[in-house]
Short mmCIF file of C-alpha atoms (C1' of nucleotides) in Angstrom, two decimals:
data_model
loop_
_atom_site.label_atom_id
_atom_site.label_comp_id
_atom_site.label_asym_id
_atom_site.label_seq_id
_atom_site.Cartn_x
_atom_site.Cartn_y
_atom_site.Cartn_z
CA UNK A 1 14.07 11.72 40.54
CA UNK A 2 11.42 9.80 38.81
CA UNK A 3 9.07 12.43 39.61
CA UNK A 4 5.92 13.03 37.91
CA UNK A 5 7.51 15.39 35.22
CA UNK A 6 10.05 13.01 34.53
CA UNK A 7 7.23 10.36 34.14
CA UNK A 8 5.52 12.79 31.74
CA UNK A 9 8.51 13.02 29.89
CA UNK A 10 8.95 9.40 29.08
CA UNK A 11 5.65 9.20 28.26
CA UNK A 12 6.25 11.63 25.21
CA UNK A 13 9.11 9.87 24.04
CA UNK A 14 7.61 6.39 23.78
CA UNK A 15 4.59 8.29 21.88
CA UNK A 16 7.21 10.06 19.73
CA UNK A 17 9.33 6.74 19.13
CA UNK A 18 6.22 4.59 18.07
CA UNK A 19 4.86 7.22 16.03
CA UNK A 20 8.20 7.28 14.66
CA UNK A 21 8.14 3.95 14.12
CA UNK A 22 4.89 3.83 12.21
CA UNK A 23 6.15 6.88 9.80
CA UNK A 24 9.15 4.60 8.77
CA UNK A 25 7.16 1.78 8.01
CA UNK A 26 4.79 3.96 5.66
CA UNK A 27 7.67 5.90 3.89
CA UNK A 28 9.47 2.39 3.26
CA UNK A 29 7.02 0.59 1.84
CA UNK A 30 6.43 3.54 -0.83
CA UNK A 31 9.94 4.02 -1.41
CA UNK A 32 10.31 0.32 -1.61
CA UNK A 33 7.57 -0.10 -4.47
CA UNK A 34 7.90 2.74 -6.39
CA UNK A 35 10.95 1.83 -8.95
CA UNK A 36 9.38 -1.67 -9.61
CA UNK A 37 5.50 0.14 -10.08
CA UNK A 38 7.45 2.42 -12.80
CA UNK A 39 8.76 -0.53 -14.48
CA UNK A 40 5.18 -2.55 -14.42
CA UNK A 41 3.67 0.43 -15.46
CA UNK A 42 5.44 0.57 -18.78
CA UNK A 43 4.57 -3.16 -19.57
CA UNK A 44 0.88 -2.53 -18.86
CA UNK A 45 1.15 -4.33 -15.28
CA UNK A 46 0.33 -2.86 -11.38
CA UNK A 47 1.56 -4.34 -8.44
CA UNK A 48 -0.56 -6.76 -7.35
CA UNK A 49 1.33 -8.43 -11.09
CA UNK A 50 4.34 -8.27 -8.73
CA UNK A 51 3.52 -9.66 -5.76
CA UNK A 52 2.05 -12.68 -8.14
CA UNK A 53 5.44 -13.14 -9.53
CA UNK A 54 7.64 -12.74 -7.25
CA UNK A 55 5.95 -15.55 -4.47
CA UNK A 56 5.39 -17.85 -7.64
CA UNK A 57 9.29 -17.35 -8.23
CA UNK A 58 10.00 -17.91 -4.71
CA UNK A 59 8.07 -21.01 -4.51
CA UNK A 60 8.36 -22.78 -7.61
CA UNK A 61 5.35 -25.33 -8.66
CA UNK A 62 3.01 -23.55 -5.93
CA UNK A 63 -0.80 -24.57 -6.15
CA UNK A 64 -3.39 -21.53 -6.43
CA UNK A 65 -4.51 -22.12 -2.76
CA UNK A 66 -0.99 -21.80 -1.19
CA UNK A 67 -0.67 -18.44 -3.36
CA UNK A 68 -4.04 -17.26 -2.28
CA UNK A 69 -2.77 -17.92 1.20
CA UNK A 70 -0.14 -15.80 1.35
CA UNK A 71 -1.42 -12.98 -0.74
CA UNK A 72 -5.07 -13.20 1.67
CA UNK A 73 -6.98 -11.98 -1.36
CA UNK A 74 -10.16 -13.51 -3.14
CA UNK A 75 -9.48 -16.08 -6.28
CA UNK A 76 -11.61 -13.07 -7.89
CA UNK A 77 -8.63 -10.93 -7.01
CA UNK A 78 -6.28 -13.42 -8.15
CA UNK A 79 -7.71 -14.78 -11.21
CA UNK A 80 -7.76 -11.55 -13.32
CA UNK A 81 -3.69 -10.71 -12.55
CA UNK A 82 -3.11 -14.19 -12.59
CA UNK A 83 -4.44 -15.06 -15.88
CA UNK A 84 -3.04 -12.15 -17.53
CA UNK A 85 0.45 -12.92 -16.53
CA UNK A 86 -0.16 -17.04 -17.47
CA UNK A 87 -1.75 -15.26 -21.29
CA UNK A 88 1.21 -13.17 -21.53
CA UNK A 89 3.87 -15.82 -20.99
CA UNK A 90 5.12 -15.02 -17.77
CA UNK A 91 3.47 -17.84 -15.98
CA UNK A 92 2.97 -21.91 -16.97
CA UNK A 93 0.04 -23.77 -15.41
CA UNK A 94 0.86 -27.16 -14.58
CA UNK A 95 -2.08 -29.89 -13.78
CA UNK A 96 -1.01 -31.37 -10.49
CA UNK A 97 0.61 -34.74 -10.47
CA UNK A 98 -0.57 -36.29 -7.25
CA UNK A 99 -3.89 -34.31 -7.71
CA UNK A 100 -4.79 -33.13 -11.13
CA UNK A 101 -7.59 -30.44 -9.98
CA UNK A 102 -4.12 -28.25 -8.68
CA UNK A 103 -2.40 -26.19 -11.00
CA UNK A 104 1.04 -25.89 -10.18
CA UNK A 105 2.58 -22.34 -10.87
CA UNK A 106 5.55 -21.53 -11.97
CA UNK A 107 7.75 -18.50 -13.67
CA UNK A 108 8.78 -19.08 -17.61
CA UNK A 109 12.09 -17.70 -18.45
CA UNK A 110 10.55 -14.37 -19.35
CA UNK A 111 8.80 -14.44 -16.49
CA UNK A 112 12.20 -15.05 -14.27
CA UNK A 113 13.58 -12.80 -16.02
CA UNK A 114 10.87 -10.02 -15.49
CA UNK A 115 11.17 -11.15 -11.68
CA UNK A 116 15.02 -10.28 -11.91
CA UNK A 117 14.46 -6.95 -13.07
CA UNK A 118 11.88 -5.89 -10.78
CA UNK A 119 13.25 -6.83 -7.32
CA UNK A 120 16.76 -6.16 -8.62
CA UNK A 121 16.22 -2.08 -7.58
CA UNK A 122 14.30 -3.32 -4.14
CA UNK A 123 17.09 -6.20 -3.38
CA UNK A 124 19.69 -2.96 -4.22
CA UNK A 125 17.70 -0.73 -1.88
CA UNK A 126 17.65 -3.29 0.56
CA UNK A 127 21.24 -4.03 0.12
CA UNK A 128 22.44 -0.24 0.88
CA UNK A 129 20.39 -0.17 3.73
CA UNK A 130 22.02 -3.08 5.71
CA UNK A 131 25.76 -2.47 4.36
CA UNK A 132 24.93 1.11 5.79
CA UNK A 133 23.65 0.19 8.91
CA UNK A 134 26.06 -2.76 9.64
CA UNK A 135 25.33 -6.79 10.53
CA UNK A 136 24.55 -5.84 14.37
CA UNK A 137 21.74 -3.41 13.17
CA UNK A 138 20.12 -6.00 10.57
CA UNK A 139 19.65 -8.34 13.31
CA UNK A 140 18.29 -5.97 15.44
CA UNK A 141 16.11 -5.10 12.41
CA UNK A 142 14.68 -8.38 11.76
CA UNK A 143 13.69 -8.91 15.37
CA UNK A 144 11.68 -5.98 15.13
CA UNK A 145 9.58 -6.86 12.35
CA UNK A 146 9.32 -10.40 13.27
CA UNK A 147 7.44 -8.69 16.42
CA UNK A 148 5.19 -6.75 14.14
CA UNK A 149 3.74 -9.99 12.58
CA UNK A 150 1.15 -12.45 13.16
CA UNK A 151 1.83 -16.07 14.41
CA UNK A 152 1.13 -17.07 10.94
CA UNK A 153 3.07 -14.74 9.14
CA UNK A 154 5.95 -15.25 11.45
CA UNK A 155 5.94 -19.15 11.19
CA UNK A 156 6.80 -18.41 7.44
CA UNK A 157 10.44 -17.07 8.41
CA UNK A 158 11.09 -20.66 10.76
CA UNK A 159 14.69 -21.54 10.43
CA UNK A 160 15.59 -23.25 7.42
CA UNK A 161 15.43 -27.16 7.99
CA UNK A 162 12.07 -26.69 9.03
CA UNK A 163 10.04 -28.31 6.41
CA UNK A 164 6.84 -27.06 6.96
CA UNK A 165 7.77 -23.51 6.92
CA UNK A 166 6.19 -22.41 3.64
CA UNK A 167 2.75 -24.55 4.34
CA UNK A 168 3.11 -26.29 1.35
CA UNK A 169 1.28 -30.00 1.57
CA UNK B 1 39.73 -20.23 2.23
CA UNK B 2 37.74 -17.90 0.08
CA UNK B 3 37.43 -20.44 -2.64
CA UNK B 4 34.75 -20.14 -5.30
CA UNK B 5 32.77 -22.71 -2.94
CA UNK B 6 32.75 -20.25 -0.15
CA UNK B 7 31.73 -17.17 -2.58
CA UNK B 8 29.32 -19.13 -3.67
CA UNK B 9 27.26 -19.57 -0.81
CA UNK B 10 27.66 -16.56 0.57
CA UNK B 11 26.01 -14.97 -2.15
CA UNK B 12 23.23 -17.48 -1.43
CA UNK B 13 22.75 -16.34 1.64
CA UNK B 14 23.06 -12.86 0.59
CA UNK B 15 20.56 -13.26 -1.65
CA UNK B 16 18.65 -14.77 0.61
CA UNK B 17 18.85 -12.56 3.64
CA UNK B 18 17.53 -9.77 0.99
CA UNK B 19 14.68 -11.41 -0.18
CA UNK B 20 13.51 -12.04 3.85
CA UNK B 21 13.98 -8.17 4.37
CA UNK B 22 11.72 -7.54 1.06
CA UNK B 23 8.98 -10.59 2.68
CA UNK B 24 9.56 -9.14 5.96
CA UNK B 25 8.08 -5.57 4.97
CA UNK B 26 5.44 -6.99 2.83
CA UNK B 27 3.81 -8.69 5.70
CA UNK B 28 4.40 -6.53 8.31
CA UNK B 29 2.93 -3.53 6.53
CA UNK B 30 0.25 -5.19 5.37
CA UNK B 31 -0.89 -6.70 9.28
CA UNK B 32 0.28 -2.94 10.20
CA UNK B 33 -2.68 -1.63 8.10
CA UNK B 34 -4.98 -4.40 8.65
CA UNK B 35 -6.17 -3.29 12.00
CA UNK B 36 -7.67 0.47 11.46
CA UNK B 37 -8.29 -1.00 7.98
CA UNK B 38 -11.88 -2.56 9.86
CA UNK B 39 -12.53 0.30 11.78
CA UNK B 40 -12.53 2.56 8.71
CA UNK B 41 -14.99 0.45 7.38
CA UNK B 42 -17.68 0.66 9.55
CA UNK B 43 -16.93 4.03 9.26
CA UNK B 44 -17.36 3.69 5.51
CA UNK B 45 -13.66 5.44 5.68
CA UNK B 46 -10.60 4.10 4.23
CA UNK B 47 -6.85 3.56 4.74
CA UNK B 48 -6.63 6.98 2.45
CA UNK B 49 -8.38 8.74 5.15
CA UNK B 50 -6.20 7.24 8.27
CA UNK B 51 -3.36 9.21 6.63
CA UNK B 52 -4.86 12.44 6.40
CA UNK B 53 -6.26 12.62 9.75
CA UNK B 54 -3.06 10.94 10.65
CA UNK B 55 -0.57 13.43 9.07
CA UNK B 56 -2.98 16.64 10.10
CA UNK B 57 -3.34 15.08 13.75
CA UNK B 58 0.93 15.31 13.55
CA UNK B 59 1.14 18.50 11.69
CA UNK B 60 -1.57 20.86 13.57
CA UNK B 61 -2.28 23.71 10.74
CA UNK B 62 -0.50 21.91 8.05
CA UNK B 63 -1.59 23.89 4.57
CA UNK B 64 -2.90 21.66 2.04
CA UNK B 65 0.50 21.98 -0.18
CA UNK B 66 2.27 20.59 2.70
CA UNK B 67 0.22 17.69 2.87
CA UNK B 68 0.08 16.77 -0.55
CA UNK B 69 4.15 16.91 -0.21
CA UNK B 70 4.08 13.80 2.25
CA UNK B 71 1.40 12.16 1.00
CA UNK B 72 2.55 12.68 -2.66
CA UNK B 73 -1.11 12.05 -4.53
CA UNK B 74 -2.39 14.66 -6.20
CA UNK B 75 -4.82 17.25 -5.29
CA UNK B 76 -7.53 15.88 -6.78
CA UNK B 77 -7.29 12.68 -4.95
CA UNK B 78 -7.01 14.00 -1.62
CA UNK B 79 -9.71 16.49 -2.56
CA UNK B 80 -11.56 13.96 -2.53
CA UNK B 81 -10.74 12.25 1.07
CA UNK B 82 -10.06 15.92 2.84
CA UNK B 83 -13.33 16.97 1.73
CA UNK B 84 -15.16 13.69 3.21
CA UNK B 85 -13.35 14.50 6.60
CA UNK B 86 -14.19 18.33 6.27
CA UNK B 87 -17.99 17.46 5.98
CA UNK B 88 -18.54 14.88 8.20
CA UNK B 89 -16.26 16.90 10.95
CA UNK B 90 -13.61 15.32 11.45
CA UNK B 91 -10.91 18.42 9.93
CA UNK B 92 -11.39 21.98 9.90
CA UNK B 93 -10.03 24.37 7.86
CA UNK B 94 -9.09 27.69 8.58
CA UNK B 95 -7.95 30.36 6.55
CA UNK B 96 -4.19 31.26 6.83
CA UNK B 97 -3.62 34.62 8.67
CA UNK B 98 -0.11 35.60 6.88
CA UNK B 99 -1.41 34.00 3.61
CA UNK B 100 -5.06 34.09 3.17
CA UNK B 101 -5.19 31.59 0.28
CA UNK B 102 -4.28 29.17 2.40
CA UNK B 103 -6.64 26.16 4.24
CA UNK B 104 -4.93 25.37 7.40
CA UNK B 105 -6.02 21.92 8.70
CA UNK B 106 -6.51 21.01 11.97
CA UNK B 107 -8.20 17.82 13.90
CA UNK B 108 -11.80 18.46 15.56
CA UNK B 109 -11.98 16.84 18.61
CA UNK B 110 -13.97 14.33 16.94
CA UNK B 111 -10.93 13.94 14.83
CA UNK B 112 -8.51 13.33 17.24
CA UNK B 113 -10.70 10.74 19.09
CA UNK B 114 -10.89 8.82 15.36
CA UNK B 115 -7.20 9.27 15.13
CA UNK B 116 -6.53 7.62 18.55
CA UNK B 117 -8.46 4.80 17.99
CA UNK B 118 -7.02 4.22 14.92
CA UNK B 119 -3.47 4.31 15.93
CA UNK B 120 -4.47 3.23 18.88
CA UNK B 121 -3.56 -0.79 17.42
CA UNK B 122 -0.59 -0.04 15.34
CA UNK B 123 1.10 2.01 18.03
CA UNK B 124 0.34 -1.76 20.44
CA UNK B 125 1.58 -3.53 17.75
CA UNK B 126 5.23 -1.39 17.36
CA UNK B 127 5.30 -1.35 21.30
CA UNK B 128 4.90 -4.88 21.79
CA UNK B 129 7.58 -5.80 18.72
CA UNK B 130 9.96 -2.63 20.07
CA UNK B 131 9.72 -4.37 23.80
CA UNK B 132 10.00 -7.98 22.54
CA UNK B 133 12.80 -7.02 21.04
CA UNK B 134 15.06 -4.97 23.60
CA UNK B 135 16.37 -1.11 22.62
CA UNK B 136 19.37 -2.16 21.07
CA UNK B 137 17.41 -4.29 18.25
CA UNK B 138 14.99 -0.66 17.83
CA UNK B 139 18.08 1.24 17.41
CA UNK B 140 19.09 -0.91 14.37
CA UNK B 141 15.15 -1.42 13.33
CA UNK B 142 15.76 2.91 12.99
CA UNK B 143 19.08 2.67 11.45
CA UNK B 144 17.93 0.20 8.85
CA UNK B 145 14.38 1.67 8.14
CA UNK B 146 16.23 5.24 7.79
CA UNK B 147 18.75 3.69 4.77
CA UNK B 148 15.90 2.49 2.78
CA UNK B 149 14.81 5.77 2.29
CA UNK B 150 15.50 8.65 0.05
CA UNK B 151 16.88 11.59 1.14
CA UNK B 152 14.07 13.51 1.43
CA UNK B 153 11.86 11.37 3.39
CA UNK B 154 15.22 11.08 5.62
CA UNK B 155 15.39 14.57 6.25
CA UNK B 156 11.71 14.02 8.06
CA UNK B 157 13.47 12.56 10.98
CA UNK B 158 16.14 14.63 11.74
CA UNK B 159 16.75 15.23 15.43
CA UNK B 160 14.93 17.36 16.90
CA UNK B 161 15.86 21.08 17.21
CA UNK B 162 16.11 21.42 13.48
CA UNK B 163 13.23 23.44 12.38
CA UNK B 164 13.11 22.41 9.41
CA UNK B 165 12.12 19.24 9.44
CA UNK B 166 9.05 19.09 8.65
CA UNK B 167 9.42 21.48 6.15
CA UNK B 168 6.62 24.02 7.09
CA UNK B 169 7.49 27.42 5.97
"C1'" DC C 1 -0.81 49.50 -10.49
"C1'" DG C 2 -1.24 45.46 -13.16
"C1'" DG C 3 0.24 41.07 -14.84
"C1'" DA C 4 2.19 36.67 -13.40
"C1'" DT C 5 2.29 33.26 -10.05
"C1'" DT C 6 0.60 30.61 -6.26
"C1'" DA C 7 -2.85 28.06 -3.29
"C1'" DC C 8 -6.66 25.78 -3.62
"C1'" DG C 9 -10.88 23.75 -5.61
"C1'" DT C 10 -13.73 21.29 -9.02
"C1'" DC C 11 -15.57 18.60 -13.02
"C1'" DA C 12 -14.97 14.62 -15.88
"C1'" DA C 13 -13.12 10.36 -17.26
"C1'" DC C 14 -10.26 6.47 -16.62
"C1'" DA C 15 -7.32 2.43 -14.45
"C1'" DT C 16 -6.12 -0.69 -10.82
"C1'" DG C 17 -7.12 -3.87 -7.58
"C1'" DG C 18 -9.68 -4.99 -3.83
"C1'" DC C 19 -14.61 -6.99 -2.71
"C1'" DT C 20 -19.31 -9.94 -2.80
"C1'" DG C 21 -22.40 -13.31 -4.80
"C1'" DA C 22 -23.62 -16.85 -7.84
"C1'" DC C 23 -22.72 -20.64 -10.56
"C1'" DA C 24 -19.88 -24.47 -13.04
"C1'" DT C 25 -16.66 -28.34 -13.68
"C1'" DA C 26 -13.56 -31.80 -12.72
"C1'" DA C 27 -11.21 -34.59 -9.48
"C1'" DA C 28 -10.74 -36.67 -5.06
"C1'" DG C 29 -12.40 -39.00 -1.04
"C1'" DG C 30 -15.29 -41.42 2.22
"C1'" DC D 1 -22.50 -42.50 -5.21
"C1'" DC D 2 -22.62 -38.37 -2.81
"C1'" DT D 3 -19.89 -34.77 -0.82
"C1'" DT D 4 -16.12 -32.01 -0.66
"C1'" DT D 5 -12.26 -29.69 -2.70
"C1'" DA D 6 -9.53 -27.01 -6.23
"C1'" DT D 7 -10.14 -24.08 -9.55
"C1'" DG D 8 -12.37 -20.92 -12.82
"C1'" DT D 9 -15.68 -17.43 -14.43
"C1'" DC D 10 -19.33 -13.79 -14.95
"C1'" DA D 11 -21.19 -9.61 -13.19
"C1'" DG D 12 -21.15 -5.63 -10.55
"C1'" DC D 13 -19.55 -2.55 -6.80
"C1'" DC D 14 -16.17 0.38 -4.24
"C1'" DA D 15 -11.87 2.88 -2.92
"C1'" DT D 16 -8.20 5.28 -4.48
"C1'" DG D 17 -5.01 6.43 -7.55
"C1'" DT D 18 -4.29 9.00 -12.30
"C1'" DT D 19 -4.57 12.95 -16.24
"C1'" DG D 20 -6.42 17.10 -18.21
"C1'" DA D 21 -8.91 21.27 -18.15
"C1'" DC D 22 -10.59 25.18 -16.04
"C1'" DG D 23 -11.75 28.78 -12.30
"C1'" DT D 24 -11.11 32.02 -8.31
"C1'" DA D 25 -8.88 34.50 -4.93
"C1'" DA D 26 -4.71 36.15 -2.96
"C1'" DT D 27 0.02 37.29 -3.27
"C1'" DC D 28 4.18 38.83 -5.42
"C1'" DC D 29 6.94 41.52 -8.18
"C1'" DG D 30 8.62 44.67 -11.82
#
DNA sequence: CGGATTACGTCAACATGGCTGACATAAAGG
DNA sequence: CCTTTATGTCAGCCATGTTGACGTAATCCG
């Protein structure tokens, strides 16, 4: 045993089961953004609207440079979604308390509300997928694409308790 | 037991495991793509160009129906990538022998080098998470990955053996 | 055989969402 | 007071997606 064709053989299978790996990842992410895209599409709105809303929902009274953190684009970038959504009502600029150059983001009830809709169908996906594959698998899940990150990007998922999680001052 | 307390909270965390699985594939595709992202550049190639020399380096004489079917763009848009690869010799195309209207692609050798060095980081990146992370935690990374999808895109992995799979004629 | 369908390609125009570079203003900080 | 920081803005470029229209060659089918 453990001969060279046996060798071989493994060989192929770890090639097959990271290339399988990387074929999940790209047909999940496009399933996963599709059904919210179709419903941005209809209000005039891409995804990069999304992504916008849904961190300023998840961190309520964020400052432009935390949000330009975690999205890693240019203020460019940001500034033209951003400012559409703030015009439009889904976003309120707040002048920062402790500093007043920061403007603090955060959703308006339309823009909550808009937030709802669009991760309802990805939560639902999500949802399915672990209630098929059981609590043991979502662990196993998790660790797997905590692997796939960067330090930095992993440091965001810390335990909860851990105040400095999000990077916020 | 089981009072509305209890309910309560679990739905919390409910809610909250979700919205880490959503975070968790947000970063980890975009790191995922970051890497042959910079190669492609110097290139003057982009990400839309990884996946066609990507999906022809899997699918050796794939016709150009086929591809469009995984990729799902339209012709005109990969026209425009495919013929970029065609010309600078990285895919060739060779007309079908039962069907003569068709363009079978194929790698050059030039475009299989490209295509190793490109997945040449991702598949270090899904080795090092699948290791990190023991087999039992891949088997429920697959399990959970597969349930996000639709049933199309699941029918891509079925075991091997079925000849269909891929969906080539 | 001949008409319909299929596989593929191409031209043109447009939208989205990244990017760089330059410049401006107000507030904070040493 | 001078420097740095947080934010915004104008202008232009690029990659990659879209729709719509049209064309050619090969295949299929009645």
């Amino acid at each position: 045993m453990a001969d060279i064709k046996a060798g071989a053989s493994q060989l192929f299978l770890r090639e097959e089961e990271l290339r399988t790996g990387m074929e999940l990842l790209f047909y999940a992410y496009r399933e996963f953004t599709a059904e919210p895209d179709e419903i941005l599409a209809q209000l005039g709105l891409g995804r990069a609207h999304h992504r916008v809303i849904y961190f300023v929902g998840r961190h309520p009274r964020i400052t432009v440079s935390e949000l330009l953190a975690i999205l890693k684009i240019t203020k460019q970038s940001l500034s033209r979604v951003l400012g559409e959504l703030v015009r439009q009502g889904f976003v309120t600029q707040a002048t920062g308390l402790r500093d007043r150059r920061q403007r603090l983001l955060e959703l308006t009830e339309k823009g909550v509300e808009l937030e709802r809709k669009l991760s309802e169908t990805q939560r639902q996906r999500i949802a399915r997928a672990y209630r098929t594959a059981g609590a043991e698998a979502v662990q196993g899940f998790r660790k797997v694409m905590m692997g796939m990150l960067d330090d930095e990007d992993r440091a965001k998922f810390a335990p909860p308790g851990d105040v400095r999680a999000v990077g916020r001052r």
